[in-house]
Short mmCIF file of C-alpha atoms in Angstrom, two decimals:
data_model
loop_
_atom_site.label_atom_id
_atom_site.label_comp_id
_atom_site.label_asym_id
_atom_site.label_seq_id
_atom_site.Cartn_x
_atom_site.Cartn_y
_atom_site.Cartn_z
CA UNK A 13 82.03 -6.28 -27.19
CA UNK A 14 81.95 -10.57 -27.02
CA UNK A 15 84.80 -10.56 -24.94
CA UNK A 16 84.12 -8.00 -22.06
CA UNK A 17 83.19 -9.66 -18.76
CA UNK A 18 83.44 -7.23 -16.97
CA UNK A 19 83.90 -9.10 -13.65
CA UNK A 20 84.51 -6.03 -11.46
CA UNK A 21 80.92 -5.05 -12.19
CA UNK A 22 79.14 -4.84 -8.73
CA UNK A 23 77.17 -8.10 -7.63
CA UNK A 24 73.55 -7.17 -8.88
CA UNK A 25 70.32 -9.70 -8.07
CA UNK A 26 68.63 -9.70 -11.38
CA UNK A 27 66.22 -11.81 -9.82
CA UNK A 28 62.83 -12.94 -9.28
CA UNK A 29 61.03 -12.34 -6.17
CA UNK A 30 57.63 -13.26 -5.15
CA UNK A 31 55.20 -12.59 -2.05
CA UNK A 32 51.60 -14.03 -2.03
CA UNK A 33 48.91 -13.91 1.04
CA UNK A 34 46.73 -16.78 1.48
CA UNK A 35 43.96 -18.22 3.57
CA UNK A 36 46.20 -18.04 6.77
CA UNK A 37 49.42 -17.09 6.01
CA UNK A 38 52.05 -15.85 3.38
CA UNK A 39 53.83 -17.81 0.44
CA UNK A 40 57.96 -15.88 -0.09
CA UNK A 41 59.42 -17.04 -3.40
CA UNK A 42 62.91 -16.14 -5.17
CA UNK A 43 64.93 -17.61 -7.82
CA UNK A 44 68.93 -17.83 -6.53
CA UNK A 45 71.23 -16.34 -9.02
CA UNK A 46 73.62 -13.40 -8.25
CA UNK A 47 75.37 -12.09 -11.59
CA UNK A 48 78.35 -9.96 -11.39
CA UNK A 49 78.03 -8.48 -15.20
CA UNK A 50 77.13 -11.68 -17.46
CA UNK A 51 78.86 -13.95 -14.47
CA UNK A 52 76.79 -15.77 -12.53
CA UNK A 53 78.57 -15.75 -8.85
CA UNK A 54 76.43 -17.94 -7.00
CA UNK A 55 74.10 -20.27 -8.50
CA UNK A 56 72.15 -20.96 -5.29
CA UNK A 57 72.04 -17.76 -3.25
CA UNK A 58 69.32 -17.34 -0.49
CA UNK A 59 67.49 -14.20 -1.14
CA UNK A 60 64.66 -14.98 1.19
CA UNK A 61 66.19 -12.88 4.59
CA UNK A 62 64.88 -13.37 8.17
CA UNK A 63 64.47 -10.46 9.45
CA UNK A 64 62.60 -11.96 13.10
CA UNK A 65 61.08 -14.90 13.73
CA UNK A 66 57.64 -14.55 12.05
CA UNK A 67 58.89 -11.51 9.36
CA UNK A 68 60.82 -12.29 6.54
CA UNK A 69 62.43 -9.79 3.29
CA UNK A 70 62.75 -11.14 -0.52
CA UNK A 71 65.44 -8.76 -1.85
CA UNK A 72 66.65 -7.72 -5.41
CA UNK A 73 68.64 -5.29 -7.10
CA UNK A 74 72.07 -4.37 -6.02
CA UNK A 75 73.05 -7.30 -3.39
CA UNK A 76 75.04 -4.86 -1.36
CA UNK A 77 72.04 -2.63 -0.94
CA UNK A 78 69.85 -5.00 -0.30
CA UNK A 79 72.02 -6.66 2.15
CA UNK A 80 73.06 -3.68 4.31
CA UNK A 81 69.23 -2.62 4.21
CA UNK A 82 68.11 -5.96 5.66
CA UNK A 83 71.00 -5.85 8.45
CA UNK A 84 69.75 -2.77 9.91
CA UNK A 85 66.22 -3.36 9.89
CA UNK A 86 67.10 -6.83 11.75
CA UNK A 87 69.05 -4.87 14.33
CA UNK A 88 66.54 -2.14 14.46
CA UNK A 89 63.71 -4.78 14.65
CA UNK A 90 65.57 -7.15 17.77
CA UNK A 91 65.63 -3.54 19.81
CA UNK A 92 62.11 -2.85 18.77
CA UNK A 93 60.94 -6.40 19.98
CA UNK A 94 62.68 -6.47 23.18
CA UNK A 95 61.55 -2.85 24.03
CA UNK A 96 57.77 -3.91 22.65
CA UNK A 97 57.87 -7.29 25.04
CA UNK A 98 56.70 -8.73 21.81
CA UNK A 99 57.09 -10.20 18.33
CA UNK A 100 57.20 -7.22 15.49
CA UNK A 101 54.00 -6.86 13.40
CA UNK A 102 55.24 -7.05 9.72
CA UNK A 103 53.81 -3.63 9.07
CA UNK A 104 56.75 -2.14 11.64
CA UNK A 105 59.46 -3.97 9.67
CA UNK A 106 57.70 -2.84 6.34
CA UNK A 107 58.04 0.11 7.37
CA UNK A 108 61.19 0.36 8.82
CA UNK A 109 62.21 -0.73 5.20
CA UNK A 110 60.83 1.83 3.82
CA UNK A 111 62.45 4.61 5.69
CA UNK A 112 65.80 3.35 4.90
CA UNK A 113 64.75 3.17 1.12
CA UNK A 114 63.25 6.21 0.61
CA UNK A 115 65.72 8.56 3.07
CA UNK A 116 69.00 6.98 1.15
CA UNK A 117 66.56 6.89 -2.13
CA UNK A 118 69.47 8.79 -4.05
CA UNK A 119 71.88 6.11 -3.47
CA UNK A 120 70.45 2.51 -3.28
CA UNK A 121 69.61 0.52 -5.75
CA UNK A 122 67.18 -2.38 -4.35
CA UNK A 123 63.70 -3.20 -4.55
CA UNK A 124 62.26 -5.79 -1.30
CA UNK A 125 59.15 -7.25 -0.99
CA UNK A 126 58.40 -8.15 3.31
CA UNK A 127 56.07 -10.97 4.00
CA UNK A 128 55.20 -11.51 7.35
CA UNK A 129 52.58 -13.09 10.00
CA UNK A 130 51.37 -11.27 13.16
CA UNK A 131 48.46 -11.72 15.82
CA UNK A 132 46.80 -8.55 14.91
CA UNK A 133 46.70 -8.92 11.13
CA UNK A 134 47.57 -12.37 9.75
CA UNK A 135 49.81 -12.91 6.72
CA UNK A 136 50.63 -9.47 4.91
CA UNK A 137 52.76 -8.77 2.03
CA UNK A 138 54.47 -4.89 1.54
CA UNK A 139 56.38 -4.08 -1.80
CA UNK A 140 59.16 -1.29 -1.47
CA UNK A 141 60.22 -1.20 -5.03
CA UNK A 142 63.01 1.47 -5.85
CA UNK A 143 61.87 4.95 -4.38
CA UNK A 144 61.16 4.12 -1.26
CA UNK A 145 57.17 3.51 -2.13
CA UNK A 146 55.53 1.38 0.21
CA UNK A 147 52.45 -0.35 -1.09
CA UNK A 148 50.99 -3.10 0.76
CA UNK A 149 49.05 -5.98 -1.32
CA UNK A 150 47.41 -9.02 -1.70
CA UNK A 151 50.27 -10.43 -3.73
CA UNK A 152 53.49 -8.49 -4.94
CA UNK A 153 56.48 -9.48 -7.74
CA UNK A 154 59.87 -7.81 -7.70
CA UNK A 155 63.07 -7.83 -10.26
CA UNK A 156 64.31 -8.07 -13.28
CA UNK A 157 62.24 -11.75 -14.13
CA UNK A 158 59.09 -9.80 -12.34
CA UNK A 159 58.38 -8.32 -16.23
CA UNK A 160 57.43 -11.52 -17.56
CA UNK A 161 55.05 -12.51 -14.69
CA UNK A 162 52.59 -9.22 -14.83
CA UNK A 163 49.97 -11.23 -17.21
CA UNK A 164 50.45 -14.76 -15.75
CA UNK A 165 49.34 -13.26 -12.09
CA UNK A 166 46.47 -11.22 -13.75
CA UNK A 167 45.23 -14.06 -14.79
CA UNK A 168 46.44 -16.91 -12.35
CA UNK A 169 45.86 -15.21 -8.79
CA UNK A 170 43.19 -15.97 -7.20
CA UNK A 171 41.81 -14.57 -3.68
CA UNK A 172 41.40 -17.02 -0.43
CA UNK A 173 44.12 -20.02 -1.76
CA UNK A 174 45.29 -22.56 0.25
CA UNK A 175 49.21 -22.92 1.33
CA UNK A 176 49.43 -25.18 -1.25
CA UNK A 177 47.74 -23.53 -4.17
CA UNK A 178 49.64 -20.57 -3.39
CA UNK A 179 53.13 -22.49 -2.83
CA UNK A 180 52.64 -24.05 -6.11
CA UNK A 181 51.48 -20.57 -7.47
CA UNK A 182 54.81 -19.37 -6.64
CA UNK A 183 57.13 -22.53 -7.54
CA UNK A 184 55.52 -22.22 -11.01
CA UNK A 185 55.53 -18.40 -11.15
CA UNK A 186 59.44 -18.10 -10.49
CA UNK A 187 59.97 -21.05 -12.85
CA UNK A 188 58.51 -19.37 -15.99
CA UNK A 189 60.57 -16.17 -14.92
CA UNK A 190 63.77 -18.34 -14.72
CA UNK A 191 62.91 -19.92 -18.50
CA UNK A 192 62.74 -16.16 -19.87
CA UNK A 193 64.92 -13.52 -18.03
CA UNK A 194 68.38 -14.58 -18.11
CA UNK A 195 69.15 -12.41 -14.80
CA UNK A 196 67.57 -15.33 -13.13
CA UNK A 197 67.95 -18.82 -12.80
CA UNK A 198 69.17 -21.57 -10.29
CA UNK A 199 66.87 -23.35 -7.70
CA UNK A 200 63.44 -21.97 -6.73
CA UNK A 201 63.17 -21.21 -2.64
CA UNK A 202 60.11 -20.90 -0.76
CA UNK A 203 59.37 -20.00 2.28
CA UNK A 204 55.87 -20.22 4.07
CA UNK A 205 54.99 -18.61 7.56
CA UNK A 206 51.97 -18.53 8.92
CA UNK A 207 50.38 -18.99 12.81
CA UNK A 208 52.12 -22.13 13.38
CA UNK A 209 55.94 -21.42 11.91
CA UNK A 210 58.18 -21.01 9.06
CA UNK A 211 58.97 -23.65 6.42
CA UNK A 212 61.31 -23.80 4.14
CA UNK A 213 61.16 -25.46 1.04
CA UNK A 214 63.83 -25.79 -2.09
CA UNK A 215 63.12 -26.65 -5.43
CA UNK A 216 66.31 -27.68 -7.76
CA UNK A 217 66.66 -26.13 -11.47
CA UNK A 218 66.03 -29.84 -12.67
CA UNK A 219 62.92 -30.88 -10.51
CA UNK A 220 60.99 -28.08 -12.02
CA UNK A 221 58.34 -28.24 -15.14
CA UNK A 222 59.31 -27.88 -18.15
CA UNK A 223 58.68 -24.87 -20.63
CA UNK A 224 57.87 -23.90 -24.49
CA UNK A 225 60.91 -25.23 -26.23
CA UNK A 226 62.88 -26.43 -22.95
CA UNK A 227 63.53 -30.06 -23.14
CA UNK A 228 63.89 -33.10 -21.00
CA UNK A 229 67.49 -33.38 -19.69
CA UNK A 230 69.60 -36.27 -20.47
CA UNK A 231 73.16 -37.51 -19.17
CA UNK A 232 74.67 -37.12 -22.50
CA UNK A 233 74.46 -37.15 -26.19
CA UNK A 234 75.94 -40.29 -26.32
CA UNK A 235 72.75 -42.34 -24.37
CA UNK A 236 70.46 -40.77 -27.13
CA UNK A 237 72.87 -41.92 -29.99
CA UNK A 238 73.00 -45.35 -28.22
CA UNK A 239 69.17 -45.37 -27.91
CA UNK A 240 68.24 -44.76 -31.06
CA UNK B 12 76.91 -3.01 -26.56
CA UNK B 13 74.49 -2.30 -24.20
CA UNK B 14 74.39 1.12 -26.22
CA UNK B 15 73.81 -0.53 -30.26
CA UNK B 16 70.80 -2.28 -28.46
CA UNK B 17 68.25 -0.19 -29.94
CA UNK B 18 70.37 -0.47 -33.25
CA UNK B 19 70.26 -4.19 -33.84
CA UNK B 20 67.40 -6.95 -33.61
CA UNK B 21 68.58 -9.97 -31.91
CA UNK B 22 72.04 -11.22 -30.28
CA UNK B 23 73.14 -14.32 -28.75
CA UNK B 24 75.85 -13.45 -26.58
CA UNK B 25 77.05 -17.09 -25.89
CA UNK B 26 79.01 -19.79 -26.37
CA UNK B 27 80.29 -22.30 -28.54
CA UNK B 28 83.48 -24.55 -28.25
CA UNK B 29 84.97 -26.68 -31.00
CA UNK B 30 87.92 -28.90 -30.81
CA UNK B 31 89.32 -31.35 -33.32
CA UNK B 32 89.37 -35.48 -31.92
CA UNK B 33 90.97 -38.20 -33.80
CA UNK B 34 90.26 -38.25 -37.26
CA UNK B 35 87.08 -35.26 -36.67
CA UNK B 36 85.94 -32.47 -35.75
CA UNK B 37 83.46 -31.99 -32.44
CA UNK B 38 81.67 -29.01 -31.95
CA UNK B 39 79.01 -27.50 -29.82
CA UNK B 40 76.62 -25.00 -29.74
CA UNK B 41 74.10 -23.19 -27.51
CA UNK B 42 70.61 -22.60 -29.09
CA UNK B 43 69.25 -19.01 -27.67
CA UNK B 44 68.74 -15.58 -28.99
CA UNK B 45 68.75 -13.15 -26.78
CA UNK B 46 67.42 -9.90 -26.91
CA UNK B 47 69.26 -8.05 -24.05
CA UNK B 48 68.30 -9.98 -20.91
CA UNK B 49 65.17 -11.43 -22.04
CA UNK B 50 66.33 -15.41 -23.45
CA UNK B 51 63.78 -14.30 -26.41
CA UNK B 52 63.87 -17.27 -28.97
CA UNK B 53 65.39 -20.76 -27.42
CA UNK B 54 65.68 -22.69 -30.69
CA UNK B 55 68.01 -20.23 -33.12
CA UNK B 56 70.10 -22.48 -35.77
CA UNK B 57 74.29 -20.64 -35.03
CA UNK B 58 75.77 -24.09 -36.74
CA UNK B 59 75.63 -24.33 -40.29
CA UNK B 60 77.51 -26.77 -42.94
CA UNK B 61 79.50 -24.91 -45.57
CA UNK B 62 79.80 -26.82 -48.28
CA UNK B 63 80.98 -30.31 -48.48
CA UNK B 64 84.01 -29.94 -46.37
CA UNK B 65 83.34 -27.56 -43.52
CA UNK B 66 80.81 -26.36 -40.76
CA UNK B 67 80.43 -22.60 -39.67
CA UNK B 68 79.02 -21.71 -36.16
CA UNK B 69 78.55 -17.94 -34.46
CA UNK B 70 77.97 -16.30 -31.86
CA UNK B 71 76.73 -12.46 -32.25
CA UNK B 72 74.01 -10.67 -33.58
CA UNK B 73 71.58 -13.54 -35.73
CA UNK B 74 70.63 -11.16 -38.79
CA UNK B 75 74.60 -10.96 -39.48
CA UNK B 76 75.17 -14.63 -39.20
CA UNK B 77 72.17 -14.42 -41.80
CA UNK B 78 73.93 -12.35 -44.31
CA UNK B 79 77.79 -14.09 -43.62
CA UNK B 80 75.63 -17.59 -44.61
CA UNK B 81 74.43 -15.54 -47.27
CA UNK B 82 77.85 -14.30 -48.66
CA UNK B 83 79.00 -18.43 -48.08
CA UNK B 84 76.39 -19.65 -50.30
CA UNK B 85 77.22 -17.38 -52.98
CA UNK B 86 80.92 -18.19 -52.38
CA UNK B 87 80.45 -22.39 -52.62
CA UNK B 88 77.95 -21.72 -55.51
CA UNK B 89 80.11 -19.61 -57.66
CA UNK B 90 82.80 -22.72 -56.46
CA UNK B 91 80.63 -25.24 -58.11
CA UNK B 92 80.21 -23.49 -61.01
CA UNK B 93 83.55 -24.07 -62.15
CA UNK B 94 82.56 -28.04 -62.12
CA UNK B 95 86.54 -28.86 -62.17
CA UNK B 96 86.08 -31.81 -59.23
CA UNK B 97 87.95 -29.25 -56.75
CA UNK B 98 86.06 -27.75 -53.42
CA UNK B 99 86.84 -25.38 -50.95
CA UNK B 100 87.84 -26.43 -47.92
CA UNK B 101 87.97 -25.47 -44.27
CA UNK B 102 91.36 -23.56 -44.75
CA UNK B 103 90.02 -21.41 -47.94
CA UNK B 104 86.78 -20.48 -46.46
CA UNK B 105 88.41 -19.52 -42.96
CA UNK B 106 90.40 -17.25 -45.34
CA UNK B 107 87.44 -15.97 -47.35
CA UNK B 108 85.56 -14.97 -43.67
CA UNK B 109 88.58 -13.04 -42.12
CA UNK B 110 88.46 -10.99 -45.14
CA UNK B 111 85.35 -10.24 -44.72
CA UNK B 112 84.85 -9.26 -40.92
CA UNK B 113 88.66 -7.86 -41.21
CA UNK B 114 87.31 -5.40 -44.50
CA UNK B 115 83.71 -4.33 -42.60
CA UNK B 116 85.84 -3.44 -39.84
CA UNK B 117 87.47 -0.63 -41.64
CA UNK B 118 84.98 0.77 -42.76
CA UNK B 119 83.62 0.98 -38.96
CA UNK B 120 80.56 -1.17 -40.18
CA UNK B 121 81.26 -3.96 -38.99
CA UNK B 122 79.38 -7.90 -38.86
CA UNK B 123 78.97 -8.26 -35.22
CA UNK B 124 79.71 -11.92 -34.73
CA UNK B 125 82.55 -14.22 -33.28
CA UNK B 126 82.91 -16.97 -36.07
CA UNK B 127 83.85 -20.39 -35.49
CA UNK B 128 84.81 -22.47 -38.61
CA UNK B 129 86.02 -26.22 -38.71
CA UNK B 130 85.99 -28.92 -41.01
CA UNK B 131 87.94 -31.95 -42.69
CA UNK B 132 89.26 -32.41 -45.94
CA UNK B 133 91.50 -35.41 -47.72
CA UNK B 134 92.20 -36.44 -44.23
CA UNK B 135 93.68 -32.48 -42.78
CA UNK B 136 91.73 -31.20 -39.65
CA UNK B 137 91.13 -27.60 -39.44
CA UNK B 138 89.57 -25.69 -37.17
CA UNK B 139 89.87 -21.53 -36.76
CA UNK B 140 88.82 -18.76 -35.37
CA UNK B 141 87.46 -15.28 -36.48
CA UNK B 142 86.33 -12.33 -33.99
CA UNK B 143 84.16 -9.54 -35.27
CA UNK B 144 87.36 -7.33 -35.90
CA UNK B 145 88.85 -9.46 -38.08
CA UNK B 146 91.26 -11.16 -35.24
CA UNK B 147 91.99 -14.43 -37.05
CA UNK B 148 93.67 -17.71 -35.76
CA UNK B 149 93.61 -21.79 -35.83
CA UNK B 150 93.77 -23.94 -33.10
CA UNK B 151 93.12 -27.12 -31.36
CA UNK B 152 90.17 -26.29 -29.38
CA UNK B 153 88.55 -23.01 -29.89
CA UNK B 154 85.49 -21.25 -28.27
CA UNK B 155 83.59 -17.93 -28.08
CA UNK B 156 82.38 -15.48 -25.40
CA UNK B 157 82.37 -16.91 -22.00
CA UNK B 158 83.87 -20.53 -24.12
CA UNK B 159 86.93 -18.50 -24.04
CA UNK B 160 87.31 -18.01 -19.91
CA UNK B 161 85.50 -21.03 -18.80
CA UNK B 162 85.83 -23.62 -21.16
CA UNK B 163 88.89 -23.77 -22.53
CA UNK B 164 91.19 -23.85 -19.57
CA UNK B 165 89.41 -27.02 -19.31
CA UNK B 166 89.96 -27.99 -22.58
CA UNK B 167 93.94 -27.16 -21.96
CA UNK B 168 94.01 -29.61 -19.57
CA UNK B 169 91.61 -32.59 -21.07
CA UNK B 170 92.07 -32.54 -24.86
CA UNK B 171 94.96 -34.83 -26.38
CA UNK B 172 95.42 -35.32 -29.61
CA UNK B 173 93.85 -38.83 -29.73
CA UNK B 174 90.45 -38.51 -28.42
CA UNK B 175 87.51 -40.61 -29.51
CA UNK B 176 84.22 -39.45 -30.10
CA UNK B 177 82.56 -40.59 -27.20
CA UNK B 178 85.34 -38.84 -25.07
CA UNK B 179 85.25 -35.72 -27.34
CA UNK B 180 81.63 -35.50 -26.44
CA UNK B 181 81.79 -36.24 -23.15
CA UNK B 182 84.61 -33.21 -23.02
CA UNK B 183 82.32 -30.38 -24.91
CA UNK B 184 79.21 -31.64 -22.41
CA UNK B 185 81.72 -30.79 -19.21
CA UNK B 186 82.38 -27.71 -20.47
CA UNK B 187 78.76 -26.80 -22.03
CA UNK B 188 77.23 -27.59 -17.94
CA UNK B 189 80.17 -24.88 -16.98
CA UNK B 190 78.46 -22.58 -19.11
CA UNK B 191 75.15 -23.37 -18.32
CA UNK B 192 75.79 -22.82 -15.28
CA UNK B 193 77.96 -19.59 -14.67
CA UNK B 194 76.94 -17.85 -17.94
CA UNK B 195 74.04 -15.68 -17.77
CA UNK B 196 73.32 -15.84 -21.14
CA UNK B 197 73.44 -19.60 -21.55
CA UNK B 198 69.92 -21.31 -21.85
CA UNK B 199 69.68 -25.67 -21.57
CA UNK B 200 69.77 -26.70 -25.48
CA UNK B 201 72.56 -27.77 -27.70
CA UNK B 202 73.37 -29.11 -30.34
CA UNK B 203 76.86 -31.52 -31.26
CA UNK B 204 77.90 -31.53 -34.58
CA UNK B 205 81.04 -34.17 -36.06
CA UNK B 206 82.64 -33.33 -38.87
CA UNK B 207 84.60 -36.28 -40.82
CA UNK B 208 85.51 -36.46 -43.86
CA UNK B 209 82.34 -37.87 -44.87
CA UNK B 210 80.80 -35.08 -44.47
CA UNK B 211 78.69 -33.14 -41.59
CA UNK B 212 76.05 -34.72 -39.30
CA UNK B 213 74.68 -31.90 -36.26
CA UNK B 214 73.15 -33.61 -33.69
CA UNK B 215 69.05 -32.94 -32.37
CA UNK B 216 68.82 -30.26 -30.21
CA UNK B 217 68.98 -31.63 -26.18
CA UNK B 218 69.10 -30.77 -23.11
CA UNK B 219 72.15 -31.52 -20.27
CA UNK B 220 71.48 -32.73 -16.75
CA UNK B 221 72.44 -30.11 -14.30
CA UNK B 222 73.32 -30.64 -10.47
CA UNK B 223 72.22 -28.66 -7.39
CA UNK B 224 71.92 -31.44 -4.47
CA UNK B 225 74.73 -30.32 -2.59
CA UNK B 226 74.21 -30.03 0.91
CA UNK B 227 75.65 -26.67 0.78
CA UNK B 228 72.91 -25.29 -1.61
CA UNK B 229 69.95 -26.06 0.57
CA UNK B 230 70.31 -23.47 3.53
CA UNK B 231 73.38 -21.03 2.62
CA UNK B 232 72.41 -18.34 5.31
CA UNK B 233 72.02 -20.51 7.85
CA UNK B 234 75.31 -19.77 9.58
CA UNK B 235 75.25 -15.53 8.40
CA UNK B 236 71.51 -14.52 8.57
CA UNK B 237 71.30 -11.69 5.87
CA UNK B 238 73.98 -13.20 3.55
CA UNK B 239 73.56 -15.13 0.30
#
């Protein structure tokens, strides 16, 4: 009923996550809202995760899951790379993802996409969507605002971008999510790595385009009464 | 409610707030329909004037709003009818509505809406209240859904009895960029509507400025790698 909040419900991501390979690198998008229920408990969460220096997780779902998931593959991962003598590949921490995923598959409730550059391979994206799957591709889109972004990429993706196509691919991607699923909303982050780093970028709820039927925003009522 | 989905056609779950300034009546309303998660039509009509005197706004399922404004316009016809110079006012068509939702509630049928219903006539402010189980009261600032646990503890503490316009509108904007921001259901378009007795003018639908420069926002996990 109207009046049931339900605040004790647990802390889900709806979300909108995003991982895109280009010419050199990858492209990691997310939206930042974390409900609990119809709640919105943080209107500018980070759901872009380190997990080492040049490998990085966009997580949805549950946040608990996805949070406890991500903290052992980053501890799992700094053993790995000290042992190795060597930065990760982001296959290993793909896959180290997907162990945890599909051996607990009974009880989480989280779906990650890993974007990562290596030496060996370049930029790679790997989606591990609920049971533990692990599917690696040229571009991957995860959570509850993922439904409304299945046409827009079959038509919109394009092979061999540059970082800047594919950033904007992304920005604009999660922003049209935002405008329809009501699980996600907030600021748009990005995060590029490639040979030479990691950026990160942040794009405010007001800086972005605007939509069918969304209009421009104003101070107040009272300026448009005055101005007309 | 997540069960009658399949049941119904289309709901929107959010808010509206009304309070009574001056010599008027203020009130504001959110524009989407939802259809579960999915913000599925952005410009739905929930504020309606009834008659010369009053203005009716829900929140709910749309095709029962539909039918109430159905029942009204019967109701102010058959009231014209009569052609005695007499019209009903806020109070008697407050009265009319709780019978209504209070009657389809016992027969376990009943109109699934939170009602909202102020107005002004020879100079007496009204506004009330009805809930989809006929729950029925008047009061100086009213709201619905998440109105009820965001907005009006702000509206306890910032409405007085003499408020202008322009402060009344200022008020409802506060508490509508509350909403828009912590209620998942809540999508950037309103409308304002002033009641006097003059009659009923509801504002064009636009859209409020929202915030998310704060230097907190830009890099949350910066100090807890893996948090949000």
């Amino acid at each position: 009923m109207d009046l049931e909040m339900n605040l004790n419900a647990p802390h889900s991501m709806g979300t909108t996550i995003i991982g895109v390979t280009y010419n050199g690198g990858v492209v990691l998008g997310a939206d930042s809202r974390t409900s609990t229920g119809m709640y919105v408990a943080n209107r500018a969460s980070d759901k872009i995760t380190q997990l080492t220096d040049n490998v990085y997780v966009c997580r949805s779902g549950s946040a608990a899951d996805s949070q406890i998931v991500s903290d052992y593959v980053r501890y799992f991962l700094h053993q790995h790379t000290i042992q190795l003598g060597q930065s990760a590949t982001s296959k290993v921490a793909a896959n180290l993802i997907r162990l945890l995923s599909y051996n607990n598959k009974t009880m989480l409730e989280t779906g990650l996409i890993v974007g990562g550059w290596d030496k060996y391979e370049g930029g790679k994206i790997y989606a591990i969507p609920l049971g533990g799957t692990l599917i690696e591709q040229p571009f991957a889109i995860g959570g509850s605002g993922s439904s409304y972004l299945y046409g827009f990429f079959d038509q919109a993706w394009k092979e061999g971008m540059t970082k800047d196509e594919a950033e904007q691919l992304v920005v604009k991607a999660v922003s049209l999510a935002i405008a329809r699923d009501g699980a996600s909303g907030g600021v748009v982050r990005t995060v590029i790595i490639n040979s030479e780093g990691v950026a990160r970028n942040f794009y405010p709820g007001d800086k972005l385009q605007l939509w069918h039927e969304e209009l421009e925003p104003q101070n107040s009522l009272l300026d448009l009464l005055n101005s007309s | 409610m997540a069960a009658d989905m399949g049941a119904f056609g289309f709901h929107s779950p959010s808010s509206s707030l009304f309070f009574s300034c001056f010599v008027l009546e203020v009130c504001c309303f959110k524009r989407p329909g939802s259809y579960g998660s999915t913000l599925r039509y952005k410009s739905v009509e929930r504020m309606k004037p009834i008659g010369k005197h009053s203005l009716l706004g829900a929140s709910g399922e749309i095709s029962d709003f539909q039918e109430i404004l159905r029942y009204l316009d019967e109701l102010i016809l058959y009231d014209n009818m009569w052609d005695d110079g007499n019209s009903l006012g806020p109070k008697e068509v407050h009265n009319y509505l709780t019978r209504v939702m209070y009657n389809r509630r016992n027969k376990f049928n009943p109109l699934w809406n939170s009602l909202v219903l102020g107005g002004v006539k020879k100079g007496q402010k009204y506004l009330g209240t009805v809930s989809m189980i006929g729950v029925n009261f008047e009061d100086n600032h009213v709201a619905t859904g998440f109105g009820n646990h965001l907005a009006r503890p702000i509206l306890r503490q910032e409405w007085h009895e003499n408020l202008s316009f322009e402060d009344g509108v200022r008020l409802l904007e506060k508490c509508m960029r509350v909403l828009l921001y912590r209620d998942r259901s809540a999508v950037n378009k309103l409308q304002i509507a002033k009641i006097t007795e003059v009659g009923v003018t509801i504002s064009q639908p636009y859209s409020l400025k929202t915030y998310w420069e704060f230097s907190a926002f830009e890099n949350p996990a910066q100090g807890a790698i893996g948090s949000w």
